[in-house]
CSV table of C-alpha atoms in Angstrom, one decimal:
chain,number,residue,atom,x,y,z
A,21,UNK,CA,94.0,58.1,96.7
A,22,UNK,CA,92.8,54.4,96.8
A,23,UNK,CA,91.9,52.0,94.1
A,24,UNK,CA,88.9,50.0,95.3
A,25,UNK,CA,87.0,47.3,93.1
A,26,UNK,CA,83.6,47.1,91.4
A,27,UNK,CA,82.5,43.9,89.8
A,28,UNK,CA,86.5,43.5,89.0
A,29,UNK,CA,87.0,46.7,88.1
A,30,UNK,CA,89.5,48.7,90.1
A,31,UNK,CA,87.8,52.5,90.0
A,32,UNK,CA,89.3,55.4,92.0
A,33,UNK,CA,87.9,56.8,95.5
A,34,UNK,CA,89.0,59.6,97.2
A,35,UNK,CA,90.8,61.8,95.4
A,36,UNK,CA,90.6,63.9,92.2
A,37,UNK,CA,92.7,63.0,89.3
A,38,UNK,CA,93.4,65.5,86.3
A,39,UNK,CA,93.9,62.2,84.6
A,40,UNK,CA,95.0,58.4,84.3
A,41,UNK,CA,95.9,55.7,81.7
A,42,UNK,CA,95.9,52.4,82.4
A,43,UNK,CA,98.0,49.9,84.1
A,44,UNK,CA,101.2,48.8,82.7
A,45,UNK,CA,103.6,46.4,84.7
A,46,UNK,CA,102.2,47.2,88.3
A,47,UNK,CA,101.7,50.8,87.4
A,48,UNK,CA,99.5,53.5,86.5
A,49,UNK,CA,100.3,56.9,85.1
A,50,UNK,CA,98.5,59.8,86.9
A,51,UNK,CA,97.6,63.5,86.6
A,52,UNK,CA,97.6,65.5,89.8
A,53,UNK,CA,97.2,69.6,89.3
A,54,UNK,CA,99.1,69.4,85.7
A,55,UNK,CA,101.5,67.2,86.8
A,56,UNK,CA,102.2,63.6,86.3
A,57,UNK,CA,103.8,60.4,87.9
A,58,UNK,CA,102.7,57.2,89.4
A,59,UNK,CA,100.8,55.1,91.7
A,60,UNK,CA,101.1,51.2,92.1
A,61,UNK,CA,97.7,48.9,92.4
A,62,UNK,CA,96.9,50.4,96.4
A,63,UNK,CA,96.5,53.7,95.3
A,64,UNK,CA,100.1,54.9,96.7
A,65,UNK,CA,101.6,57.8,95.0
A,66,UNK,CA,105.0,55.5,94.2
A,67,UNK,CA,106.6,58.6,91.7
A,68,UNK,CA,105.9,61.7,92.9
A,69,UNK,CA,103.2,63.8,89.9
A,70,UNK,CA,106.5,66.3,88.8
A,71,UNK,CA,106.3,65.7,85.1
A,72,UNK,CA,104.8,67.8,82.5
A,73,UNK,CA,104.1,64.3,80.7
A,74,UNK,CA,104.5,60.7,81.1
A,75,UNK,CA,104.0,57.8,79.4
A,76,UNK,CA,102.9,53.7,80.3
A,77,UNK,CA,106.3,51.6,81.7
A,78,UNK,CA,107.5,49.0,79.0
A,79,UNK,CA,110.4,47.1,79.9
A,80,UNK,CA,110.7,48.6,83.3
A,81,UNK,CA,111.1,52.2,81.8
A,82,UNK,CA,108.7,55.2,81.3
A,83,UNK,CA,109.0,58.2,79.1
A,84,UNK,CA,108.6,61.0,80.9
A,85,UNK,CA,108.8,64.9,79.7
A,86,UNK,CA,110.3,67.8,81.7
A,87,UNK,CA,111.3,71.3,80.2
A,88,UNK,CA,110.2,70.3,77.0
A,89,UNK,CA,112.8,67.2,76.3
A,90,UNK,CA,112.3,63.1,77.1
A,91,UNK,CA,113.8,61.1,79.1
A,92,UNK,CA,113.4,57.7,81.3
A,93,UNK,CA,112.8,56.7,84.6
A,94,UNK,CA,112.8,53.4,86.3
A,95,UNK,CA,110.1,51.9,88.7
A,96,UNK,CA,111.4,53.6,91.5
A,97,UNK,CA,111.5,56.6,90.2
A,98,UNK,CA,114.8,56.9,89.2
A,99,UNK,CA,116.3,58.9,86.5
A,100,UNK,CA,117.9,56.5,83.7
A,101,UNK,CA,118.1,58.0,80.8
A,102,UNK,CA,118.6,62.2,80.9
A,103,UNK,CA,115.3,64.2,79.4
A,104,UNK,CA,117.5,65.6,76.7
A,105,UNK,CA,115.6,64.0,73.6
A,106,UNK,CA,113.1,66.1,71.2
A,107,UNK,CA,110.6,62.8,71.4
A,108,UNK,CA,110.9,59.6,72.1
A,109,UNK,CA,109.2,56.1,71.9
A,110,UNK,CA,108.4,53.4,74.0
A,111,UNK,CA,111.1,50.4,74.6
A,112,UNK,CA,110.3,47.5,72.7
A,113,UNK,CA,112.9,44.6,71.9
A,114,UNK,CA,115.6,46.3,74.5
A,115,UNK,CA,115.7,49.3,71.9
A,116,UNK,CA,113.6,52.9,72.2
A,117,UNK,CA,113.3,55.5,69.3
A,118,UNK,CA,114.7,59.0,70.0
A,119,UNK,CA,115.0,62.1,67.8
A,120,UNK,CA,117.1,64.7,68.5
A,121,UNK,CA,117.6,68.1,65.5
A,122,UNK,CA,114.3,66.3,63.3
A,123,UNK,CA,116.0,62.9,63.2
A,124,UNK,CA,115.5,59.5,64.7
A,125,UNK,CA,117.3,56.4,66.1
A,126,UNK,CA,117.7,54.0,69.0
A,127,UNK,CA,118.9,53.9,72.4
A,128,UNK,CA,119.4,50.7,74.3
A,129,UNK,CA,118.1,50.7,78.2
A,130,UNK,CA,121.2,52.3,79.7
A,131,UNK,CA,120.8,55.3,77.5
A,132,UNK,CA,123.7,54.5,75.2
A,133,UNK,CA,122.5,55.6,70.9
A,134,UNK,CA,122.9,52.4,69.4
A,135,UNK,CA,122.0,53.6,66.3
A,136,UNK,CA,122.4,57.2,65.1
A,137,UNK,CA,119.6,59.9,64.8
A,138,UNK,CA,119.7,59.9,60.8
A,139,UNK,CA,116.4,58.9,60.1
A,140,UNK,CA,113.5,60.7,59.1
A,141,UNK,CA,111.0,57.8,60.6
A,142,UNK,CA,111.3,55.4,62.2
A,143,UNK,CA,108.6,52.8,64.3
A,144,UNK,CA,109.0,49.8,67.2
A,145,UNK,CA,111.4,46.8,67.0
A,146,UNK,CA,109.8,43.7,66.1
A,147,UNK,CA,110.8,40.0,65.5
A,148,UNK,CA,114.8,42.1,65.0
A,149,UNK,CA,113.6,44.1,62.8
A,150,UNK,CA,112.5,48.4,62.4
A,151,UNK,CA,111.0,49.8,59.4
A,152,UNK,CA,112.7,52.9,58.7
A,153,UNK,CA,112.5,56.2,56.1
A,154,UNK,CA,114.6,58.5,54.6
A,155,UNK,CA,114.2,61.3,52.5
A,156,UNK,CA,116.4,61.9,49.8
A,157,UNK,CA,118.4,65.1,48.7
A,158,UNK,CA,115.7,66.4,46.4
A,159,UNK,CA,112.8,66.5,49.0
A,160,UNK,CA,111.2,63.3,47.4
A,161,UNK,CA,108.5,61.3,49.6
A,162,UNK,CA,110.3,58.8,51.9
A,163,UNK,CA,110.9,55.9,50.7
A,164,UNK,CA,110.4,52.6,53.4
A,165,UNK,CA,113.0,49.9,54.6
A,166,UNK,CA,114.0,47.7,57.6
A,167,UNK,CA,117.0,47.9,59.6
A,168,UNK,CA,118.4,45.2,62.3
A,169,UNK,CA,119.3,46.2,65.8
A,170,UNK,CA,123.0,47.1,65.0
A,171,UNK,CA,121.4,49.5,62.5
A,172,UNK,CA,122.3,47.8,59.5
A,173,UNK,CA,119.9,47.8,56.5
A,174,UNK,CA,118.3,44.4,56.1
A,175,UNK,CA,115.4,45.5,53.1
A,176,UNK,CA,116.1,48.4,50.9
A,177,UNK,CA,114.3,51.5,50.9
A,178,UNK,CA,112.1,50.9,48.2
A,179,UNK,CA,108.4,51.0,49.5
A,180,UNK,CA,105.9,54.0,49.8
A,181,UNK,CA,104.9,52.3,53.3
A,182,UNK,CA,105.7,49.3,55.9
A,183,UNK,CA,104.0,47.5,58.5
A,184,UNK,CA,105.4,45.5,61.4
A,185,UNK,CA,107.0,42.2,61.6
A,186,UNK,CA,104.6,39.5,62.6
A,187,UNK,CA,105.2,35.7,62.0
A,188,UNK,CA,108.4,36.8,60.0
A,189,UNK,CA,106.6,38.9,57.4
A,190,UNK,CA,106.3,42.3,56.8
A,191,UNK,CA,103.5,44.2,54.9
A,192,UNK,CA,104.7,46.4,52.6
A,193,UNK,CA,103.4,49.2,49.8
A,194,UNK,CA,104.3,49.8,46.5
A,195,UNK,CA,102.9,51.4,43.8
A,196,UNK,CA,99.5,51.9,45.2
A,197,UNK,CA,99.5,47.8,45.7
A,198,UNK,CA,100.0,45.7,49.3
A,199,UNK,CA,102.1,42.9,50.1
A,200,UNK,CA,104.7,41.1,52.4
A,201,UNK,CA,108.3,40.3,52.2
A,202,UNK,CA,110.4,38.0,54.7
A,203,UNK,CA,113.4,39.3,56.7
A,204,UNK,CA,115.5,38.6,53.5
A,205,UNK,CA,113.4,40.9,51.7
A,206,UNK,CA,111.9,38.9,49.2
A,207,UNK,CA,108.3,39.7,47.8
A,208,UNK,CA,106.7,36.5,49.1
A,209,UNK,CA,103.2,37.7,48.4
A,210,UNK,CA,103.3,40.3,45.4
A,211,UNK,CA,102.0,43.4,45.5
A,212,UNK,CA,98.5,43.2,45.0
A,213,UNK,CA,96.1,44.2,47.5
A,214,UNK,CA,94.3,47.2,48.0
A,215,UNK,CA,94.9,47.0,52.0
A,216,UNK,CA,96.3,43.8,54.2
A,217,UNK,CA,96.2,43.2,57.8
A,218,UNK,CA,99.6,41.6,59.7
A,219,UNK,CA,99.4,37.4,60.3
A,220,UNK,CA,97.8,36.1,63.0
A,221,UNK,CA,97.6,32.6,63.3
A,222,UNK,CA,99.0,31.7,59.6
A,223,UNK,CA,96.5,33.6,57.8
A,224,UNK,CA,95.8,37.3,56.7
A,225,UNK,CA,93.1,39.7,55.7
A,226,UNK,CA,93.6,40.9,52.6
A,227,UNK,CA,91.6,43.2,49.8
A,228,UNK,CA,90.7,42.8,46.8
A,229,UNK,CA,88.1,44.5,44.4
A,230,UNK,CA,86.8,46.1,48.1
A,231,UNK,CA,86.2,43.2,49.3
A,232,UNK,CA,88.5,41.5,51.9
A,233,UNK,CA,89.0,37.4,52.0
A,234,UNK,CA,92.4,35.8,53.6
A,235,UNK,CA,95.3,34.1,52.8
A,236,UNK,CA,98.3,32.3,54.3
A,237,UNK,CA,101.8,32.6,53.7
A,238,UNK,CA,102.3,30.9,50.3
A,239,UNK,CA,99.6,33.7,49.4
A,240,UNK,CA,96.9,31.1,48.2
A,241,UNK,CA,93.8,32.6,48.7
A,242,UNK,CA,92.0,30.2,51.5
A,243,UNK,CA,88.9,32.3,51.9
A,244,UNK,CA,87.7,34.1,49.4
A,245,UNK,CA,87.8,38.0,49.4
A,246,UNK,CA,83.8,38.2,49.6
A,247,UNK,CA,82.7,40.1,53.1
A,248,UNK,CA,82.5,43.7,53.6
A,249,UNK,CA,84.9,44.0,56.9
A,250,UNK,CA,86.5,41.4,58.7
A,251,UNK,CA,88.9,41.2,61.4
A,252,UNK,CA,92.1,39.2,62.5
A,253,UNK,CA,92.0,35.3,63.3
A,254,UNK,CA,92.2,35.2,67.2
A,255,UNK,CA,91.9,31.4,68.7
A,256,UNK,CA,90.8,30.0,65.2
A,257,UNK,CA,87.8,32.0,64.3
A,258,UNK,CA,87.7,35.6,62.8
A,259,UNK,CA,84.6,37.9,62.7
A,260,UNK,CA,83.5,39.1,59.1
A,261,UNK,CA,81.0,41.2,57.9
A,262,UNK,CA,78.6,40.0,55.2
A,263,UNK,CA,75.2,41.8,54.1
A,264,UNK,CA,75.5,43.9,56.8
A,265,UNK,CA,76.1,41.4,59.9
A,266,UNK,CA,78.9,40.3,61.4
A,267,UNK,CA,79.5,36.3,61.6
A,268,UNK,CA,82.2,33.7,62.1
């Protein structure tokens, strides 16, 4: 196998692949008769194609399945976390979500659950903090919080749905309605929207009366909710849609 480049491109010559992702951190994840492992940026088969499934490396670790339970490896190949997990997530923020028995919680890099498989959902660390759910006794819909990395819960589960940290707020949904609260889990911006994106670069894209406009974080209105579609704010300009063409 050897990776050779078109216009910039880095394509594949000389061998067939079942499949192949994309580089992540020097590495690319490869199919080879059913099986998968890696090759580095020469086209050198670096992990040998053993697993029934792999994931991208983040933070120096990839998922990797074998006999139906997950596990981790290293860059070189080396087993660091045992495949003994139902499922399991990608590291982000030193922690990875695991389920074990229908349940999920973290691990740290070494393996070690740093916070119990008790949750029902759970998604990525970000700026410190996880949204989490829960179902109760009775069988109700989860309800939606956020824990910290010692697993302690910073925002109650209250909301029917939670977004991400980004620029230390959090979207959150309740009764029907978006908002965001801070890491104290105060309701900064009310509950108001019919959809919000996350903040990027101060501002966000927000819906109202199907039409979507932005605000910042004091949740003044800066541009008014009057375009069909937009997107987020990336290097000061954000693309909207308004009688059918995009603009910005």
């Amino acid at each position: 196998m050897k990776f050779e480049k078109e216009n910039g491109i880095k394509i594949i010559k000389e061998r067939h692949l079942d499949y192949i992702f994309d580089f992540h951190e020097g590495l690319i994840s490869i199919c080879v008769d059913g099986k998968w492992g890696f090759a580095n940026e020469l086209g050198n088969e670096v992990i040998p194609c053993k697993y029934d499934e792999s994931c991208d490396f983040h933070e120096g670790l990839a998922a990797v399945l074998k006999n139906d339970k997950w596990g981790f490896i290293d860059r070189l190949g080396n087993k660091v976390i045992p495949c003994e997990y139902d499922f399991v997530e990608d590291f982000h923020e030193g922690l990875a979500a695991v389920t074990k028995d229908d349940k999920w919680g973290y691990i740290n890099n070494t393996g070690e659950l740093v916070i119990p498989c008790i949750y029902d959902w759970t998604d990525e660390f970000r700026e410190g903090l996880a949204p989490v759910a829960i179902n109760d006794i009775y069988g109700k819909p989860y309800k939606y919080g956020y824990i910290d990395k010692k697993g302690i819960l910073m925002i109650p589960y209250k909301y029917d749905e939670t977004n991400l940290f980004y620029e230390n707020l959090g979207a959150v949904l309740k009764n029907g309605k978006w908002g965001f609260v801070d890491k104290l889990g105060n309701e900064v911006i009310s509950c108001k929207y019919e959809c919000v994106f996350d903040f990027h670069e101060g501002l966000a894209a927000v819906l109202k009366n199907d039409k979507w406009g932005f605000i910042d974080k004091s949740g003044s209105e800066v541009i008014s909710c009057k375009y069909e579609e937009c997107k987020d704010f990336n290097n000061g300009v954000a693309h909207v849609l308004k009688n059918s063409k995009w603009i910005y």
